[in-house]
PDB file of C-alpha atoms in Angstrom:
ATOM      1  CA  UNK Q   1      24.645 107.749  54.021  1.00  0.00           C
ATOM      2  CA  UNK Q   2      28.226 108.342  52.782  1.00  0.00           C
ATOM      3  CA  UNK Q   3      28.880 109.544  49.281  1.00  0.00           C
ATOM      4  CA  UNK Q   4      31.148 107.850  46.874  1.00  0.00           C
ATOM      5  CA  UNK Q   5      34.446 109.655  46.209  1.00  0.00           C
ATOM      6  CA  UNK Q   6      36.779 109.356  43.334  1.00  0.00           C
ATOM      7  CA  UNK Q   7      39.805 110.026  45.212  1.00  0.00           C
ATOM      8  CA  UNK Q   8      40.496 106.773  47.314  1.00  0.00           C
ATOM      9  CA  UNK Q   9      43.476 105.859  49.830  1.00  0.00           C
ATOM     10  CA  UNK Q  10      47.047 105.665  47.874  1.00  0.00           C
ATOM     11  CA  UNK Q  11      45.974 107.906  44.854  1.00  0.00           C
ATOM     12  CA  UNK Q  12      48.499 110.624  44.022  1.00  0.00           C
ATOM     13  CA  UNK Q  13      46.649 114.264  44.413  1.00  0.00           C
ATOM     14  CA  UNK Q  14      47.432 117.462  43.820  1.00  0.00           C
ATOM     15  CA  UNK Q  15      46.573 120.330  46.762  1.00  0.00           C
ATOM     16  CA  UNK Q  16      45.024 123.062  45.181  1.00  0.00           C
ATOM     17  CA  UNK Q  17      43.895 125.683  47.823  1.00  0.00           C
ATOM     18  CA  UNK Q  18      45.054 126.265  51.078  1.00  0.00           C
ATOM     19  CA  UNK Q  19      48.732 126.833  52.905  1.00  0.00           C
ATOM     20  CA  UNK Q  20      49.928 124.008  51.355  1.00  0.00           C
ATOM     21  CA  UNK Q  21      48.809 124.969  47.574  1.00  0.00           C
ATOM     22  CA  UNK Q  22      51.137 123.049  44.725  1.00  0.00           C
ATOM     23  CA  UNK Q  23      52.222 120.334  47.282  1.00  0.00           C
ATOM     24  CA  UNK Q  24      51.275 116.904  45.805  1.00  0.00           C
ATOM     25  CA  UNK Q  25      51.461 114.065  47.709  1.00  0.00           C
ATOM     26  CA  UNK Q  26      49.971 110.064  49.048  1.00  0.00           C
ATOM     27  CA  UNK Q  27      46.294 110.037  50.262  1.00  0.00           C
ATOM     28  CA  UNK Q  28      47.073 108.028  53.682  1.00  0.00           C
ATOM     29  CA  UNK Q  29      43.461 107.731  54.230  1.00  0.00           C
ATOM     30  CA  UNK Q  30      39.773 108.710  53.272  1.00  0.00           C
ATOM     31  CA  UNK Q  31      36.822 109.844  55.322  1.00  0.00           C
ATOM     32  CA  UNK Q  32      33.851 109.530  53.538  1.00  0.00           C
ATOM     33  CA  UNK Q  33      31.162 110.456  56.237  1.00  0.00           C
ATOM     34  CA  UNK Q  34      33.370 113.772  56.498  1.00  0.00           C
ATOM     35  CA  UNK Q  35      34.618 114.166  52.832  1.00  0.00           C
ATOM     36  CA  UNK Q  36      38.235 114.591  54.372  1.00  0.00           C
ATOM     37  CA  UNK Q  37      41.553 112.922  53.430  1.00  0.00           C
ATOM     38  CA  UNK Q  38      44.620 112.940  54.761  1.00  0.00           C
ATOM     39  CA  UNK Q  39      47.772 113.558  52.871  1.00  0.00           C
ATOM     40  CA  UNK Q  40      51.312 112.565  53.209  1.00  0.00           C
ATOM     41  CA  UNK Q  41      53.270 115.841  53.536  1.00  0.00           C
ATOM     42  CA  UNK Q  42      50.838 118.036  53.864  1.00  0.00           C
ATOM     43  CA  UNK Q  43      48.752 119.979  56.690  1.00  0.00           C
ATOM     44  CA  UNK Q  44      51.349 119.346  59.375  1.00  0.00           C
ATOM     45  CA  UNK Q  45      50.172 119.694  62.781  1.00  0.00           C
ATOM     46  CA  UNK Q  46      52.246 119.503  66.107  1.00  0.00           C
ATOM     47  CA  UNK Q  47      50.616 117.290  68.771  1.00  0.00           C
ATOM     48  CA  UNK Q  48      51.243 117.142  72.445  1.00  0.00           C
ATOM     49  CA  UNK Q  49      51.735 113.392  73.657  1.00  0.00           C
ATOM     50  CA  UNK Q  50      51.794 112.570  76.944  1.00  0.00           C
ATOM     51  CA  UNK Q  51      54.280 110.282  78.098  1.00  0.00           C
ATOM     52  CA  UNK Q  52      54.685 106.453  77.794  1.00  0.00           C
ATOM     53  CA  UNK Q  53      56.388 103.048  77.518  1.00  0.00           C
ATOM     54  CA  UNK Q  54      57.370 103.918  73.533  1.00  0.00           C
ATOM     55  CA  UNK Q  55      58.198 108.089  74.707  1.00  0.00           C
ATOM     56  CA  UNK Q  56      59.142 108.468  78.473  1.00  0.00           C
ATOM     57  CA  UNK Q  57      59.888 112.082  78.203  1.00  0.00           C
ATOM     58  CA  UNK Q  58      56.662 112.969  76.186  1.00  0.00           C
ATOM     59  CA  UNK Q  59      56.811 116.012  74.142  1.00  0.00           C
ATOM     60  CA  UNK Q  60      55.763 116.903  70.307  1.00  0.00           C
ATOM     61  CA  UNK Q  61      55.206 114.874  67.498  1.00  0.00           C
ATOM     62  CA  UNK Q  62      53.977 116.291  63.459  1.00  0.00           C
ATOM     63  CA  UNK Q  63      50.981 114.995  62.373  1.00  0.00           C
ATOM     64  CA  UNK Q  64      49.153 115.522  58.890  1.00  0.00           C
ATOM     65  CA  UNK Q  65      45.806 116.622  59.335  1.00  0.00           C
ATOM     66  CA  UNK Q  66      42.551 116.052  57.393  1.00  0.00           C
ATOM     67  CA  UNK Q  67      41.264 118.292  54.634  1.00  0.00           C
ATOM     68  CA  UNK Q  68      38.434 118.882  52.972  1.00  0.00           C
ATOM     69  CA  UNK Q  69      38.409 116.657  49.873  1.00  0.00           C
ATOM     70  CA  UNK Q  70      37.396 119.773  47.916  1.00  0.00           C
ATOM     71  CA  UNK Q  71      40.987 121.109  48.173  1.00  0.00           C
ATOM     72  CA  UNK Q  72      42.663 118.465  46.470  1.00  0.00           C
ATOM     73  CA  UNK Q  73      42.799 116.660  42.589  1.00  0.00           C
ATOM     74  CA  UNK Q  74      43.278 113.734  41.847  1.00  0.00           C
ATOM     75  CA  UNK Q  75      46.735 113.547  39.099  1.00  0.00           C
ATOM     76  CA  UNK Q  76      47.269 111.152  35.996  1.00  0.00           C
ATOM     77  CA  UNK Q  77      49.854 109.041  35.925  1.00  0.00           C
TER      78      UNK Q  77
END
């Protein structure tokens, strides 16, 4: 059974451990079975795609990646 957060999608948080420490940024999305979110800006990975109709040439694309939801805070506004 999932747990219920207190961070949910489109909250503004705060990172607070991690490579990416003081960034704050968008919650894009929430992962409650995992406790992971996913925030705009932050835990940029580069992806291989292969190609396609939409990328013929393939190549790399930036991605953020999910983190633990124990390394972010939630910020007043």
């Amino acid at each position: 059974m999932a747990v219920k957060l207190k961070i949910k999608k489109g909250d503004n948080v705060k990172i607070i451990t991690g490579d990416d420490k003081g960034k704050t940024g968008k919650v894009l999305a929430v992962y409650p079975k995992t406790l992971k979110v996913v925030v705009e800006g932050c835990k940029i990975a580069k992806k291989a795609i292969k190609p396609s109709d939409k990328n013929p040439n393939g190549g790399f694309i930036n991605k953020e990646m999910p983190m633990d939801i124990s390394n972010v805070a939630k910020i007043q506004e």
